Backbone as CSV, one residue per row, in Angstrom:
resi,resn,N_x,N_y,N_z,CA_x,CA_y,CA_z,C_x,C_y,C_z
1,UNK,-20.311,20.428,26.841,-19.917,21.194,28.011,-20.649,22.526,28.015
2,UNK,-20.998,23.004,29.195,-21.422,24.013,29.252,-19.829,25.065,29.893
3,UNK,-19.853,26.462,29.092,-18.649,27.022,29.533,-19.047,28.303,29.879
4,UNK,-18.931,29.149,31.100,-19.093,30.116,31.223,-17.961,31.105,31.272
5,UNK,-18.280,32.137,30.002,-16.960,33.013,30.037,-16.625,34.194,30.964
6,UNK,-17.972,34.472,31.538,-17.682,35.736,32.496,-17.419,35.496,33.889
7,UNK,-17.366,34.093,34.231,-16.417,33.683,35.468,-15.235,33.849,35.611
8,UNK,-14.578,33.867,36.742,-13.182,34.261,36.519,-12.532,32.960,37.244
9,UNK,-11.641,32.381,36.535,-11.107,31.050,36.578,-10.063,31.110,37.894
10,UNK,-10.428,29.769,38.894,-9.592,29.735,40.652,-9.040,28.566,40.243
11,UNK,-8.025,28.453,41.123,-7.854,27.062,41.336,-8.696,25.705,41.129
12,UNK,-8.616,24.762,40.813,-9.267,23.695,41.169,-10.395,23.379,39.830
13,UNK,-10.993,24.605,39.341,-11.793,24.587,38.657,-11.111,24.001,37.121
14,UNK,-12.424,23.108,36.338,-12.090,22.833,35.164,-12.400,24.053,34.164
15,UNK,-11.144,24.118,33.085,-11.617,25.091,32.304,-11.104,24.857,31.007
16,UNK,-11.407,25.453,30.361,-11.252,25.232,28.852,-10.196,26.523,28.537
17,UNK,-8.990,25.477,27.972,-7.838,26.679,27.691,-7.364,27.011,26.468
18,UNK,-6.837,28.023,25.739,-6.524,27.400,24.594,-5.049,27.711,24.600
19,UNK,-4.399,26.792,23.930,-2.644,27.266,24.254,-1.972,26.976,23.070
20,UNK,-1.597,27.637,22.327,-0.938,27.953,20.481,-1.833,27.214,20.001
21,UNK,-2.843,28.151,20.029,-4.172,27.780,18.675,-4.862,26.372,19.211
22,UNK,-4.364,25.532,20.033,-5.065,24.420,20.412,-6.025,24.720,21.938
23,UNK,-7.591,24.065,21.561,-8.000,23.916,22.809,-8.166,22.715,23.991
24,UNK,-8.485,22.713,24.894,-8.157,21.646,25.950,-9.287,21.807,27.041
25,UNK,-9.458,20.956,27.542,-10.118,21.069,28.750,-9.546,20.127,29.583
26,UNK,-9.016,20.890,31.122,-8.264,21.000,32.070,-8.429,21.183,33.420
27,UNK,-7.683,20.526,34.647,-7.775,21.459,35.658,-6.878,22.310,35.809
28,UNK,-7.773,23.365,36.315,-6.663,24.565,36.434,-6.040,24.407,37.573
29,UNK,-4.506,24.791,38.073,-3.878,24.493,39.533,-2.637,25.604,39.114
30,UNK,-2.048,26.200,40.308,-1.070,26.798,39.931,0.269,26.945,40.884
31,UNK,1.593,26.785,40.449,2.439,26.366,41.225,3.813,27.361,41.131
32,UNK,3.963,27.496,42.018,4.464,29.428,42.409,4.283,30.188,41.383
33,UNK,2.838,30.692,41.676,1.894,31.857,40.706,1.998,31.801,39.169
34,UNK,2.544,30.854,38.927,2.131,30.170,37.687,1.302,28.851,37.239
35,UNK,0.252,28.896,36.078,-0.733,28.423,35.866,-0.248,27.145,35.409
36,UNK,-0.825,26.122,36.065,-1.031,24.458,35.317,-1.717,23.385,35.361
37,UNK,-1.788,23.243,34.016,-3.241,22.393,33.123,-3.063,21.135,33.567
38,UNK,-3.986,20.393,34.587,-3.986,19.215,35.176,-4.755,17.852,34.524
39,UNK,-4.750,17.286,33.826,-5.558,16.199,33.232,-6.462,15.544,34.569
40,UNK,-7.308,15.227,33.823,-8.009,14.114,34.948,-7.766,12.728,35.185
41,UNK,-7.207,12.228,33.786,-7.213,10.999,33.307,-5.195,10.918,34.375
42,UNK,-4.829,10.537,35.237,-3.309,10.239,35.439,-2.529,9.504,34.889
43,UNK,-2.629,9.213,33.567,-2.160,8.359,32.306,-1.327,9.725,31.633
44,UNK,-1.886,10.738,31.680,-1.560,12.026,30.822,-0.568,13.051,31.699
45,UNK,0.187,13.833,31.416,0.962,14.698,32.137,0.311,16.238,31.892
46,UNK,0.603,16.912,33.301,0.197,18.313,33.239,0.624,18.918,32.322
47,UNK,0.410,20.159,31.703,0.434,21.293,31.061,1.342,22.487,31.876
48,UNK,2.797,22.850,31.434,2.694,24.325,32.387,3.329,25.070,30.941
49,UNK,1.933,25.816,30.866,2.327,26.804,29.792,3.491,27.908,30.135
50,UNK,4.556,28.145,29.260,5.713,28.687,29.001,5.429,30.379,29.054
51,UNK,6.371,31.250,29.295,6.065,32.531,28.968,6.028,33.036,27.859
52,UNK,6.439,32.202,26.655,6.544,32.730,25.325,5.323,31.927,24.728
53,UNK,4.423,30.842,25.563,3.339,30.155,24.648,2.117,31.470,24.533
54,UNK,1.364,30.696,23.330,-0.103,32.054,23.414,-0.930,31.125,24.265
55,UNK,-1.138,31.447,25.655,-2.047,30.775,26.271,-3.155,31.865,26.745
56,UNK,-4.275,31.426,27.174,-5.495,32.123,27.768,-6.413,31.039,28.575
57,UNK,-7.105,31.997,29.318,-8.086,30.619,29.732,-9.523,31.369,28.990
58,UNK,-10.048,30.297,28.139,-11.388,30.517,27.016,-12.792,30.773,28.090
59,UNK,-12.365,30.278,29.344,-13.981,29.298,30.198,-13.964,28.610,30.948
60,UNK,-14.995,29.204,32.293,-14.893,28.086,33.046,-16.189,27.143,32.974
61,UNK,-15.681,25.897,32.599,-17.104,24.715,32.608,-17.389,24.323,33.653
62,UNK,-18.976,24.418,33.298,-19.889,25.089,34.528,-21.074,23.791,34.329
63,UNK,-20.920,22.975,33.674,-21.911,22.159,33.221,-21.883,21.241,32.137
64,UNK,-22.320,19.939,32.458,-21.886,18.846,31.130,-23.511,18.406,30.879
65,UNK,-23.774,18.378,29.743,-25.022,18.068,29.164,-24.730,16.729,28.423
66,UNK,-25.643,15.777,28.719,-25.189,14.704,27.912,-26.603,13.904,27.580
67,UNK,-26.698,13.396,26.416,-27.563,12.582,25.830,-27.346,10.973,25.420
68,UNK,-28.495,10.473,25.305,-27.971,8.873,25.480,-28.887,8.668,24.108
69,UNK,-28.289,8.394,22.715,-29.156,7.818,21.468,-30.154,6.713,21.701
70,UNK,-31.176,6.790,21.374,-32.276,5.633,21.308,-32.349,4.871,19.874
């Protein structure tokens, strides 16, 4: 992934979060002015970080680089 930290993270955008020491990559969405971590996969359930969790947002990914082994 490419992550850019000096963006400032909107709606909609995927970002890389980290929430009690763990990181994730997420969509960001937020539901009455509070922030929540949306999976892509709909097998998985959202994220709504708590007021007492250590959450931040690390990055917004801005780019996926990928290679194919020969």
């Amino acid at each position: 992934l490419i992550v850019d930290r000096s963006l400032t993270a909107r709606a909609n955008n995927i970002v890389v979060a980290c929430l009690d020491g763990y990181f994730t990559v997420k969509y960001l969405q937020f539901q009455n002015g509070r922030p929540v971590l949306v999976p892509a996969h709909k097998k998985y359930h959202p994220i709504y970080p708590s007021e007492e969790s250590d959450f931040s947002i690390w990055g917004v990914v801005s780019g996926v680089v990928r290679t194919t082994k020969t």
